[in-house]
């Protein structure tokens, strides 16, 4: 009986493995926001956090990438390195420094809500650079346009309208606020909002550039290791100008240290692997559909577990952004179905034409001897 139950559970896990992995990934991201916020409240500088986080991942990832992708990795050239440099700037150092700096001025709920606009911003940029074609005469095209507009309306609401604070009705079971240099946290909502939006724009550009870079550098693990290394160095140079005191770089082995380790291994390690695996199995739309789950989990934990205020503007804007995201994803999904069906029809037409040609040739071959006899 017990073996039968275990076998059934194993079958369920295999059947829903992509779903389970994506839920775990979003949970990892959710916990990261609160651990990071707690570390910031204890005095961890966001720039130092980004620097250490990616250098740790680079050291861990580089040996695996070197041995795993020896045959797949192309030869490094100056132009390729410059391309990786730009990718690292947009995908790691500049973007994440702005992103985590925005967390100091806003809240985890706000930041996770704004991230949901990345798909819409990427869609707009893709249209501008002619990587995406929109058929506004079709319902799927209208859904993509409407979803983008709705997402932007949501993020505008969150940015410009903070709204009334909704306080938690009971004392927080877990407190992540405290001394240690975190007095400036959440001091400027508007500043944090613009930093978050700017980071999302950079992220979107990075997604566009990454798509073309992977064609020239198909070794994904090596590219990730390169970006973590170069991005970490870029962030270190920037942080050295911002943080002159050597003691700022000393993090000890307390919360700050474990925050960096957790973020590096859980969010840059496990979640990246899970997303790549799920993308291969289920496609990119499936992976993107789970992104709002982190927003919901962050809001629930922030309010009930950590006693953080929820703001009306963030709630309204977050719901609108998620609605817009799913409208856009629905349109993209229907686009893929349409293109797949069109390709299938084209293949069938080609196959049909080939059969007709083959049949005609066979008939001609049969008629040729008859003509010869006559």
mmCIF file of C-alpha atoms in Angstrom:
data_model
loop_
_atom_site.group_PDB
_atom_site.id
_atom_site.type_symbol
_atom_site.label_atom_id
_atom_site.label_comp_id
_atom_site.label_asym_id
_atom_site.label_seq_id
_atom_site.Cartn_x
_atom_site.Cartn_y
_atom_site.Cartn_z
ATOM 1 C CA UNK A 1 0.000 0.000 0.000
ATOM 2 C CA UNK A 2 2.753 2.400 1.014
ATOM 3 C CA UNK A 3 4.728 1.550 -2.119
ATOM 4 C CA UNK A 4 1.648 2.175 -4.243
ATOM 5 C CA UNK A 5 1.169 5.593 -2.637
ATOM 6 C CA UNK A 6 4.833 6.465 -3.158
ATOM 7 C CA UNK A 7 4.634 5.348 -6.785
ATOM 8 C CA UNK A 8 1.531 7.484 -7.307
ATOM 9 C CA UNK A 9 3.253 10.473 -5.728
ATOM 10 C CA UNK A 10 6.265 9.897 -7.959
ATOM 11 C CA UNK A 11 4.044 9.828 -11.040
ATOM 12 C CA UNK A 12 2.348 13.043 -9.938
ATOM 13 C CA UNK A 13 5.707 14.716 -9.384
ATOM 14 C CA UNK A 14 6.959 13.701 -12.829
ATOM 15 C CA UNK A 15 3.721 14.813 -14.427
ATOM 16 C CA UNK A 16 3.720 18.198 -12.719
ATOM 17 C CA UNK A 17 7.489 18.635 -12.353
ATOM 18 C CA UNK A 18 7.600 21.860 -14.424
ATOM 19 C CA UNK A 19 4.756 23.341 -12.363
ATOM 20 C CA UNK A 20 6.394 22.351 -9.077
ATOM 21 C CA UNK A 21 9.792 23.683 -10.126
ATOM 22 C CA UNK A 22 8.326 27.021 -11.176
ATOM 23 C CA UNK A 23 6.451 27.343 -7.880
ATOM 24 C CA UNK A 24 9.673 26.571 -5.983
ATOM 25 C CA UNK A 25 11.520 29.120 -8.112
ATOM 26 C CA UNK A 26 9.016 31.831 -7.302
ATOM 27 C CA UNK A 27 9.195 30.880 -3.627
ATOM 28 C CA UNK A 28 12.986 31.277 -3.766
ATOM 29 C CA UNK A 29 12.570 34.746 -5.241
ATOM 30 C CA UNK A 30 9.933 35.620 -2.653
ATOM 31 C CA UNK A 31 12.163 34.708 0.270
ATOM 32 C CA UNK A 32 15.067 36.546 -1.347
ATOM 33 C CA UNK A 33 13.197 39.857 -1.210
ATOM 34 C CA UNK A 34 12.633 39.625 2.527
ATOM 35 C CA UNK A 35 16.092 38.289 3.356
ATOM 36 C CA UNK A 36 17.611 41.052 1.243
ATOM 37 C CA UNK A 37 15.441 43.728 2.806
ATOM 38 C CA UNK A 38 16.405 42.499 6.276
ATOM 39 C CA UNK A 39 20.098 42.595 5.315
ATOM 40 C CA UNK A 40 19.698 46.120 3.936
ATOM 41 C CA UNK A 41 18.093 47.143 7.212
ATOM 42 C CA UNK A 42 21.142 45.732 8.986
ATOM 43 C CA UNK A 43 23.409 47.966 6.923
ATOM 44 C CA UNK A 44 24.259 45.883 3.854
ATOM 45 C CA UNK A 45 24.830 48.208 0.927
ATOM 46 C CA UNK A 46 22.845 47.160 -2.186
ATOM 47 C CA UNK A 47 25.809 47.827 -4.485
ATOM 48 C CA UNK A 48 28.101 45.633 -2.395
ATOM 49 C CA UNK A 49 25.356 43.009 -2.279
ATOM 50 C CA UNK A 50 25.089 42.880 -6.081
ATOM 51 C CA UNK A 51 28.889 42.757 -6.427
ATOM 52 C CA UNK A 52 29.466 39.922 -3.971
ATOM 53 C CA UNK A 53 26.422 37.982 -5.111
ATOM 54 C CA UNK A 54 27.554 37.719 -8.714
ATOM 55 C CA UNK A 55 31.215 37.168 -7.970
ATOM 56 C CA UNK A 56 30.256 34.265 -5.697
ATOM 57 C CA UNK A 57 28.118 32.756 -8.457
ATOM 58 C CA UNK A 58 30.874 33.318 -11.028
ATOM 59 C CA UNK A 59 33.440 31.460 -8.906
ATOM 60 C CA UNK A 60 31.027 28.572 -8.427
ATOM 61 C CA UNK A 61 29.765 28.446 -12.011
ATOM 62 C CA UNK A 62 32.984 28.979 -13.983
ATOM 63 C CA UNK A 63 34.512 25.483 -13.467
ATOM 64 C CA UNK A 64 31.266 23.754 -14.459
ATOM 65 C CA UNK A 65 30.902 25.948 -17.530
ATOM 66 C CA UNK A 66 34.524 25.370 -18.531
ATOM 67 C CA UNK A 67 34.342 21.566 -18.490
ATOM 68 C CA UNK A 68 30.698 21.172 -19.506
ATOM 69 C CA UNK A 69 30.801 23.321 -22.637
ATOM 70 C CA UNK A 70 34.314 22.842 -23.957
ATOM 71 C CA UNK A 71 33.135 21.817 -27.422
ATOM 72 C CA UNK A 72 30.122 24.112 -27.538
ATOM 73 C CA UNK A 73 31.863 27.325 -26.491
ATOM 74 C CA UNK A 74 33.056 29.495 -29.419
ATOM 75 C CA UNK A 75 36.428 31.227 -29.463
ATOM 76 C CA UNK A 76 36.452 34.514 -27.593
ATOM 77 C CA UNK A 77 37.045 37.574 -29.764
ATOM 78 C CA UNK A 78 37.224 41.270 -28.952
ATOM 79 C CA UNK A 79 33.804 41.955 -30.466
ATOM 80 C CA UNK A 80 32.288 39.024 -28.604
ATOM 81 C CA UNK A 81 33.800 40.234 -25.341
ATOM 82 C CA UNK A 82 32.433 43.739 -25.923
ATOM 83 C CA UNK A 83 29.029 42.199 -26.526
ATOM 84 C CA UNK A 84 29.278 40.274 -23.248
ATOM 85 C CA UNK A 85 30.413 43.491 -21.552
ATOM 86 C CA UNK A 86 27.244 45.281 -22.675
ATOM 87 C CA UNK A 87 25.080 42.295 -21.733
ATOM 88 C CA UNK A 88 26.677 42.227 -18.283
ATOM 89 C CA UNK A 89 26.072 45.940 -17.859
ATOM 90 C CA UNK A 90 22.405 45.710 -18.806
ATOM 91 C CA UNK A 91 21.645 42.342 -17.253
ATOM 92 C CA UNK A 92 23.721 42.442 -14.080
ATOM 93 C CA UNK A 93 25.535 45.530 -12.849
ATOM 94 C CA UNK A 94 23.417 48.498 -13.949
ATOM 95 C CA UNK A 95 20.049 46.770 -13.802
ATOM 96 C CA UNK A 96 20.414 44.964 -10.494
ATOM 97 C CA UNK A 97 22.078 47.889 -8.747
ATOM 98 C CA UNK A 98 19.094 50.054 -9.651
ATOM 99 C CA UNK A 99 16.671 47.250 -8.861
ATOM 100 C CA UNK A 100 17.921 46.529 -5.357
ATOM 101 C CA UNK A 101 18.466 50.210 -4.635
ATOM 102 C CA UNK A 102 14.768 50.672 -5.409
ATOM 103 C CA UNK A 103 13.977 48.053 -2.764
ATOM 104 C CA UNK A 104 15.536 50.350 -0.161
ATOM 105 C CA UNK A 105 13.145 53.135 -1.078
ATOM 106 C CA UNK A 106 9.926 51.191 -1.686
ATOM 107 C CA UNK A 107 8.873 47.706 -0.578
ATOM 108 C CA UNK A 108 9.139 44.080 -1.748
ATOM 109 C CA UNK A 109 5.469 44.130 -2.814
ATOM 110 C CA UNK A 110 6.016 47.156 -5.030
ATOM 111 C CA UNK A 111 9.230 45.855 -6.585
ATOM 112 C CA UNK A 112 7.799 42.439 -7.438
ATOM 113 C CA UNK A 113 4.748 44.084 -8.996
ATOM 114 C CA UNK A 114 6.820 46.365 -11.219
ATOM 115 C CA UNK A 115 8.887 43.425 -12.494
ATOM 116 C CA UNK A 116 5.759 42.066 -14.169
ATOM 117 C CA UNK A 117 5.987 44.917 -16.685
ATOM 118 C CA UNK A 118 9.224 43.538 -18.151
ATOM 119 C CA UNK A 119 7.256 41.422 -20.638
ATOM 120 C CA UNK A 120 5.313 44.463 -21.859
ATOM 121 C CA UNK A 121 8.392 46.674 -22.123
ATOM 122 C CA UNK A 122 10.227 43.922 -23.998
ATOM 123 C CA UNK A 123 7.255 43.620 -26.346
ATOM 124 C CA UNK A 124 7.329 47.359 -27.127
ATOM 125 C CA UNK A 125 11.085 47.359 -27.731
ATOM 126 C CA UNK A 126 10.737 44.284 -29.947
ATOM 127 C CA UNK A 127 8.186 46.158 -32.068
ATOM 128 C CA UNK A 128 10.482 49.183 -32.346
ATOM 129 C CA UNK A 129 13.433 47.078 -33.531
ATOM 130 C CA UNK A 130 11.128 45.060 -35.820
ATOM 131 C CA UNK A 131 11.599 41.781 -33.984
ATOM 132 C CA UNK A 132 7.871 41.584 -33.308
ATOM 133 C CA UNK A 133 5.011 42.089 -35.753
ATOM 134 C CA UNK A 134 1.546 42.931 -34.452
ATOM 135 C CA UNK A 135 -1.576 42.193 -36.441
ATOM 136 C CA UNK A 136 -4.057 44.654 -34.915
ATOM 137 C CA UNK A 137 -6.833 43.215 -37.080
ATOM 138 C CA UNK A 138 -6.747 39.973 -35.099
ATOM 139 C CA UNK A 139 -7.946 39.390 -31.549
ATOM 140 C CA UNK A 140 -4.523 38.083 -30.521
ATOM 141 C CA UNK A 141 -2.826 41.253 -31.778
ATOM 142 C CA UNK A 142 -5.329 43.450 -29.975
ATOM 143 C CA UNK A 143 -4.804 41.415 -26.789
ATOM 144 C CA UNK A 144 -1.054 42.054 -26.921
ATOM 145 C CA UNK A 145 -1.506 45.779 -27.469
ATOM 146 C CA UNK A 146 -4.220 46.066 -24.814
ATOM 147 C CA UNK A 147 -2.175 44.028 -22.333
ATOM 148 C CA UNK A 148 0.814 46.295 -22.829
ATOM 149 C CA UNK A 149 -1.268 49.442 -22.328
ATOM 150 C CA UNK A 150 -2.930 47.980 -19.230
ATOM 151 C CA UNK A 151 0.455 46.987 -17.748
ATOM 152 C CA UNK A 152 1.829 50.477 -18.270
ATOM 153 C CA UNK A 153 -1.297 51.942 -16.698
ATOM 154 C CA UNK A 154 -0.748 49.715 -13.680
ATOM 155 C CA UNK A 155 2.891 50.650 -13.185
ATOM 156 C CA UNK A 156 2.037 54.338 -13.649
ATOM 157 C CA UNK A 157 -0.570 53.990 -10.912
ATOM 158 C CA UNK A 158 1.938 52.375 -8.560
ATOM 159 C CA UNK A 159 4.581 54.991 -9.309
ATOM 160 C CA UNK A 160 2.499 58.143 -9.001
ATOM 161 C CA UNK A 161 -0.118 57.027 -6.485
ATOM 162 C CA UNK A 162 1.089 55.492 -3.254
ATOM 163 C CA UNK A 163 -2.302 55.607 -1.584
ATOM 164 C CA UNK A 164 -3.373 54.892 1.954
ATOM 165 C CA UNK A 165 -1.363 52.440 4.018
ATOM 166 C CA UNK A 166 -3.181 49.307 5.161
ATOM 167 C CA UNK A 167 -1.573 48.259 8.420
ATOM 168 C CA UNK A 168 -1.388 44.662 9.565
ATOM 169 C CA UNK A 169 -4.069 43.995 12.232
ATOM 170 C CA UNK A 170 -1.666 42.127 14.524
ATOM 171 C CA UNK A 171 1.933 42.207 15.600
ATOM 172 C CA UNK A 172 4.330 40.733 13.062
ATOM 173 C CA UNK A 173 5.517 37.214 14.000
ATOM 174 C CA UNK A 174 8.830 37.948 12.253
ATOM 175 C CA UNK A 175 10.517 41.342 12.289
ATOM 176 C CA UNK A 176 12.969 42.261 9.550
ATOM 177 C CA UNK A 177 13.326 45.911 10.498
ATOM 178 C CA UNK A 178 16.007 47.075 12.831
ATOM 179 C CA UNK A 179 19.035 49.215 13.350
ATOM 180 C CA UNK A 180 22.428 49.030 11.763
ATOM 181 C CA UNK A 181 22.323 51.747 9.207
ATOM 182 C CA UNK A 182 18.935 51.037 7.713
ATOM 183 C CA UNK A 183 17.381 54.333 8.662
ATOM 184 C CA UNK A 184 17.132 55.480 5.072
ATOM 185 C CA UNK A 185 15.023 52.546 3.983
ATOM 186 C CA UNK A 186 11.702 53.393 2.287
ATOM 187 C CA UNK A 187 12.417 57.127 2.571
ATOM 188 C CA UNK A 188 11.612 58.087 -1.018
ATOM 189 C CA UNK A 189 8.838 56.195 -2.782
ATOM 190 C CA UNK A 190 9.051 58.212 -6.002
ATOM 191 C CA UNK A 191 12.826 57.797 -6.250
ATOM 192 C CA UNK A 192 12.511 54.065 -5.694
ATOM 193 C CA UNK A 193 9.718 53.858 -8.259
ATOM 194 C CA UNK A 194 11.798 55.434 -10.994
ATOM 195 C CA UNK A 195 14.771 53.220 -10.149
ATOM 196 C CA UNK A 196 12.561 50.127 -10.380
ATOM 197 C CA UNK A 197 11.066 51.181 -13.717
ATOM 198 C CA UNK A 198 14.504 52.086 -15.106
ATOM 199 C CA UNK A 199 15.839 48.678 -14.092
ATOM 200 C CA UNK A 200 12.926 46.981 -15.871
ATOM 201 C CA UNK A 201 13.675 48.938 -19.053
ATOM 202 C CA UNK A 202 17.325 47.840 -18.900
ATOM 203 C CA UNK A 203 16.216 44.283 -18.243
ATOM 204 C CA UNK A 204 13.962 44.359 -21.295
ATOM 205 C CA UNK A 205 16.771 45.621 -23.520
ATOM 206 C CA UNK A 206 18.952 42.855 -22.100
ATOM 207 C CA UNK A 207 16.376 40.218 -23.057
ATOM 208 C CA UNK A 208 16.312 41.541 -26.621
ATOM 209 C CA UNK A 209 20.102 41.594 -26.927
ATOM 210 C CA UNK A 210 20.490 38.216 -25.250
ATOM 211 C CA UNK A 211 18.317 36.549 -27.871
ATOM 212 C CA UNK A 212 20.722 37.555 -30.639
ATOM 213 C CA UNK A 213 23.842 36.965 -28.528
ATOM 214 C CA UNK A 214 22.883 33.350 -27.873
ATOM 215 C CA UNK A 215 23.016 32.717 -31.617
ATOM 216 C CA UNK A 216 26.664 33.778 -31.681
ATOM 217 C CA UNK A 217 27.503 32.324 -28.267
ATOM 218 C CA UNK A 218 25.253 29.269 -27.774
ATOM 219 C CA UNK A 219 27.030 28.061 -24.614
ATOM 220 C CA UNK A 220 24.430 29.223 -22.086
ATOM 221 C CA UNK A 221 26.282 28.160 -18.955
ATOM 222 C CA UNK A 222 29.495 29.817 -20.107
ATOM 223 C CA UNK A 223 27.645 32.972 -21.098
ATOM 224 C CA UNK A 224 26.029 33.100 -17.660
ATOM 225 C CA UNK A 225 29.421 32.652 -15.997
ATOM 226 C CA UNK A 226 30.917 35.388 -18.163
ATOM 227 C CA UNK A 227 28.081 37.790 -17.378
ATOM 228 C CA UNK A 228 28.319 37.113 -13.645
ATOM 229 C CA UNK A 229 32.087 37.669 -13.729
ATOM 230 C CA UNK A 230 32.086 40.795 -15.878
ATOM 231 C CA UNK A 231 28.961 42.166 -14.204
ATOM 232 C CA UNK A 232 30.448 41.558 -10.773
ATOM 233 C CA UNK A 233 33.638 43.405 -11.750
ATOM 234 C CA UNK A 234 31.632 46.278 -13.242
ATOM 235 C CA UNK A 235 29.600 46.517 -10.063
ATOM 236 C CA UNK A 236 32.772 46.360 -7.951
ATOM 237 C CA UNK A 237 34.310 49.290 -9.843
ATOM 238 C CA UNK A 238 31.126 51.325 -9.479
ATOM 239 C CA UNK A 239 30.781 50.425 -5.800
ATOM 240 C CA UNK A 240 34.416 51.357 -5.117
ATOM 241 C CA UNK A 241 33.590 54.912 -6.184
ATOM 242 C CA UNK A 242 30.441 54.958 -4.063
ATOM 243 C CA UNK A 243 31.733 53.176 -0.947
ATOM 244 C CA UNK A 244 35.216 54.372 -0.038
ATOM 245 C CA UNK A 245 35.458 52.911 3.457
ATOM 246 C CA UNK A 246 36.998 49.428 3.720
ATOM 247 C CA UNK A 247 34.643 48.509 6.566
ATOM 248 C CA UNK A 248 31.688 48.822 4.194
ATOM 249 C CA UNK A 249 33.038 45.829 2.294
ATOM 250 C CA UNK A 250 33.359 43.661 5.399
ATOM 251 C CA UNK A 251 30.150 41.694 5.793
ATOM 252 C CA UNK A 252 31.095 39.111 8.424
ATOM 253 C CA UNK A 253 29.326 35.765 8.704
ATOM 254 C CA UNK A 254 25.934 36.946 9.883
ATOM 255 C CA UNK A 255 22.775 37.849 8.017
ATOM 256 C CA UNK A 256 24.605 39.824 5.319
ATOM 257 C CA UNK A 257 26.800 36.864 4.425
ATOM 258 C CA UNK A 258 23.954 34.358 4.281
ATOM 259 C CA UNK A 259 21.835 36.793 2.289
ATOM 260 C CA UNK A 260 24.519 36.912 -0.409
ATOM 261 C CA UNK A 261 25.030 33.131 -0.352
ATOM 262 C CA UNK A 262 21.299 32.409 -0.511
ATOM 263 C CA UNK A 263 20.680 34.899 -3.318
ATOM 264 C CA UNK A 264 23.594 33.559 -5.311
ATOM 265 C CA UNK A 265 22.890 29.854 -5.051
ATOM 266 C CA UNK A 266 19.089 29.847 -4.794
ATOM 267 C CA UNK A 267 18.248 32.671 -7.199
ATOM 268 C CA UNK A 268 21.202 32.657 -9.586
ATOM 269 C CA UNK A 269 21.700 28.912 -9.388
ATOM 270 C CA UNK A 270 18.619 26.791 -8.787
ATOM 271 C CA UNK A 271 16.027 29.160 -10.243
ATOM 272 C CA UNK A 272 18.001 29.822 -13.432
ATOM 273 C CA UNK A 273 18.424 26.080 -13.983
ATOM 274 C CA UNK A 274 14.733 25.461 -13.252
ATOM 275 C CA UNK A 275 13.621 28.189 -15.640
ATOM 276 C CA UNK A 276 15.883 26.956 -18.431
ATOM 277 C CA UNK A 277 14.654 23.377 -17.941
ATOM 278 C CA UNK A 278 11.006 24.439 -17.878
ATOM 279 C CA UNK A 279 11.506 26.655 -20.924
ATOM 280 C CA UNK A 280 12.869 23.657 -22.799
ATOM 281 C CA UNK A 281 9.991 21.420 -21.666
ATOM 282 C CA UNK A 282 7.050 23.822 -21.755
ATOM 283 C CA UNK A 283 8.182 26.955 -23.559
ATOM 284 C CA UNK A 284 8.850 30.546 -22.456
ATOM 285 C CA UNK A 285 5.178 31.504 -22.099
ATOM 286 C CA UNK A 286 4.695 28.782 -19.479
ATOM 287 C CA UNK A 287 7.644 30.111 -17.461
ATOM 288 C CA UNK A 288 6.503 33.732 -17.653
ATOM 289 C CA UNK A 289 3.010 32.829 -16.481
ATOM 290 C CA UNK A 290 4.350 32.016 -13.015
ATOM 291 C CA UNK A 291 6.034 35.402 -12.444
ATOM 292 C CA UNK A 292 2.987 37.039 -10.788
ATOM 293 C CA UNK A 293 2.957 34.218 -8.238
ATOM 294 C CA UNK A 294 5.940 35.844 -6.540
ATOM 295 C CA UNK A 295 4.044 39.131 -6.307
ATOM 296 C CA UNK A 296 1.131 37.407 -4.587
ATOM 297 C CA UNK A 297 3.360 35.456 -2.188
ATOM 298 C CA UNK A 298 5.362 38.579 -1.333
ATOM 299 C CA UNK A 299 2.190 40.545 -0.591
ATOM 300 C CA UNK A 300 0.802 37.788 1.648
ATOM 301 C CA UNK A 301 4.045 37.277 3.575
ATOM 302 C CA UNK A 302 4.728 41.011 3.843
ATOM 303 C CA UNK A 303 1.333 41.678 5.365
ATOM 304 C CA UNK A 304 0.731 38.644 7.557
ATOM 305 C CA UNK A 305 4.228 37.475 8.528
ATOM 306 C CA UNK A 306 6.453 40.546 8.450
ATOM 307 C CA UNK A 307 3.918 43.193 9.432
ATOM 308 C CA UNK A 308 4.653 45.475 6.490
ATOM 309 C CA UNK A 309 2.110 47.978 5.277
ATOM 310 C CA UNK A 310 0.316 47.396 2.015
ATOM 311 C CA UNK A 311 -0.510 50.510 0.034
ATOM 312 C CA UNK A 312 -3.695 50.987 -1.945
ATOM 313 C CA UNK A 313 -1.770 52.246 -4.976
ATOM 314 C CA UNK A 314 0.447 49.166 -5.000
ATOM 315 C CA UNK A 315 -2.512 46.804 -4.669
ATOM 316 C CA UNK A 316 -4.518 48.425 -7.462
ATOM 317 C CA UNK A 317 -1.504 48.879 -9.718
ATOM 318 C CA UNK A 318 -0.234 45.360 -9.042
ATOM 319 C CA UNK A 319 -3.557 43.779 -9.982
ATOM 320 C CA UNK A 320 -3.736 45.879 -13.149
ATOM 321 C CA UNK A 321 -0.157 44.973 -14.121
ATOM 322 C CA UNK A 322 -0.832 41.251 -13.654
ATOM 323 C CA UNK A 323 -4.037 41.544 -15.691
ATOM 324 C CA UNK A 324 -2.105 43.257 -18.474
ATOM 325 C CA UNK A 325 0.630 40.641 -18.316
ATOM 326 C CA UNK A 326 -1.810 37.775 -18.794
ATOM 327 C CA UNK A 327 -3.519 39.591 -21.667
ATOM 328 C CA UNK A 328 -0.139 39.972 -23.348
ATOM 329 C CA UNK A 329 0.801 36.348 -22.661
ATOM 330 C CA UNK A 330 -2.537 35.150 -24.016
ATOM 331 C CA UNK A 331 -1.939 37.081 -27.217
ATOM 332 C CA UNK A 332 1.608 35.720 -27.488
ATOM 333 C CA UNK A 333 0.386 32.173 -26.903
ATOM 334 C CA UNK A 334 -2.279 32.512 -29.592
ATOM 335 C CA UNK A 335 0.351 33.980 -31.905
ATOM 336 C CA UNK A 336 2.507 30.908 -31.433
ATOM 337 C CA UNK A 337 -0.469 28.629 -32.104
ATOM 338 C CA UNK A 338 -1.341 30.600 -35.228
ATOM 339 C CA UNK A 339 2.226 30.506 -36.541
ATOM 340 C CA UNK A 340 2.515 26.789 -35.755
ATOM 341 C CA UNK A 341 -0.732 26.042 -37.601
ATOM 342 C CA UNK A 342 0.365 28.203 -40.503
ATOM 343 C CA UNK A 343 3.679 26.377 -40.685
ATOM 344 C CA UNK A 344 1.879 23.042 -40.502
ATOM 345 C CA UNK A 345 -0.449 24.056 -43.330
ATOM 346 C CA UNK A 346 2.529 25.202 -45.362
ATOM 347 C CA UNK A 347 4.283 21.887 -44.769
ATOM 348 C CA UNK A 348 1.135 19.991 -45.761
ATOM 349 C CA UNK A 349 0.810 22.062 -48.927
ATOM 350 C CA UNK A 350 4.431 21.352 -49.801
ATOM 351 C CA UNK A 351 3.922 17.664 -49.097
ATOM 352 C CA UNK A 352 0.742 17.639 -51.177
ATOM 353 C CA UNK A 353 2.490 19.407 -54.026
ATOM 354 C CA UNK A 354 5.363 16.944 -53.833
ATOM 355 C CA UNK A 355 2.931 14.020 -54.012
ATOM 356 C CA UNK A 356 1.162 15.545 -57.011
ATOM 357 C CA UNK A 357 4.490 16.067 -58.737
ATOM 358 C CA UNK A 358 5.546 12.526 -57.885
ATOM 359 C CA UNK A 359 2.227 11.137 -59.135
ATOM 360 C CA UNK A 360 2.495 13.118 -62.385
ATOM 361 C CA UNK A 361 6.032 11.895 -62.920
ATOM 362 C CA UNK A 362 4.924 8.299 -62.333
ATOM 363 C CA UNK A 363 2.090 8.682 -64.837
ATOM 364 C CA UNK A 364 4.459 10.121 -67.399
ATOM 365 C CA UNK A 365 6.805 7.188 -66.867
ATOM 366 C CA UNK A 366 3.924 4.763 -67.469
ATOM 367 C CA UNK A 367 2.727 6.559 -70.592
ATOM 368 C CA UNK A 368 6.192 6.795 -72.143
ATOM 369 C CA UNK A 369 6.452 3.062 -73.099
ATOM 370 C CA UNK A 370 2.980 3.193 -74.655
ATOM 371 C CA UNK A 371 3.989 6.097 -76.845
ATOM 372 C CA UNK A 372 7.136 4.245 -77.846
ATOM 373 C CA UNK A 373 5.117 1.174 -78.911
ATOM 374 C CA UNK A 374 2.838 3.310 -81.041
#
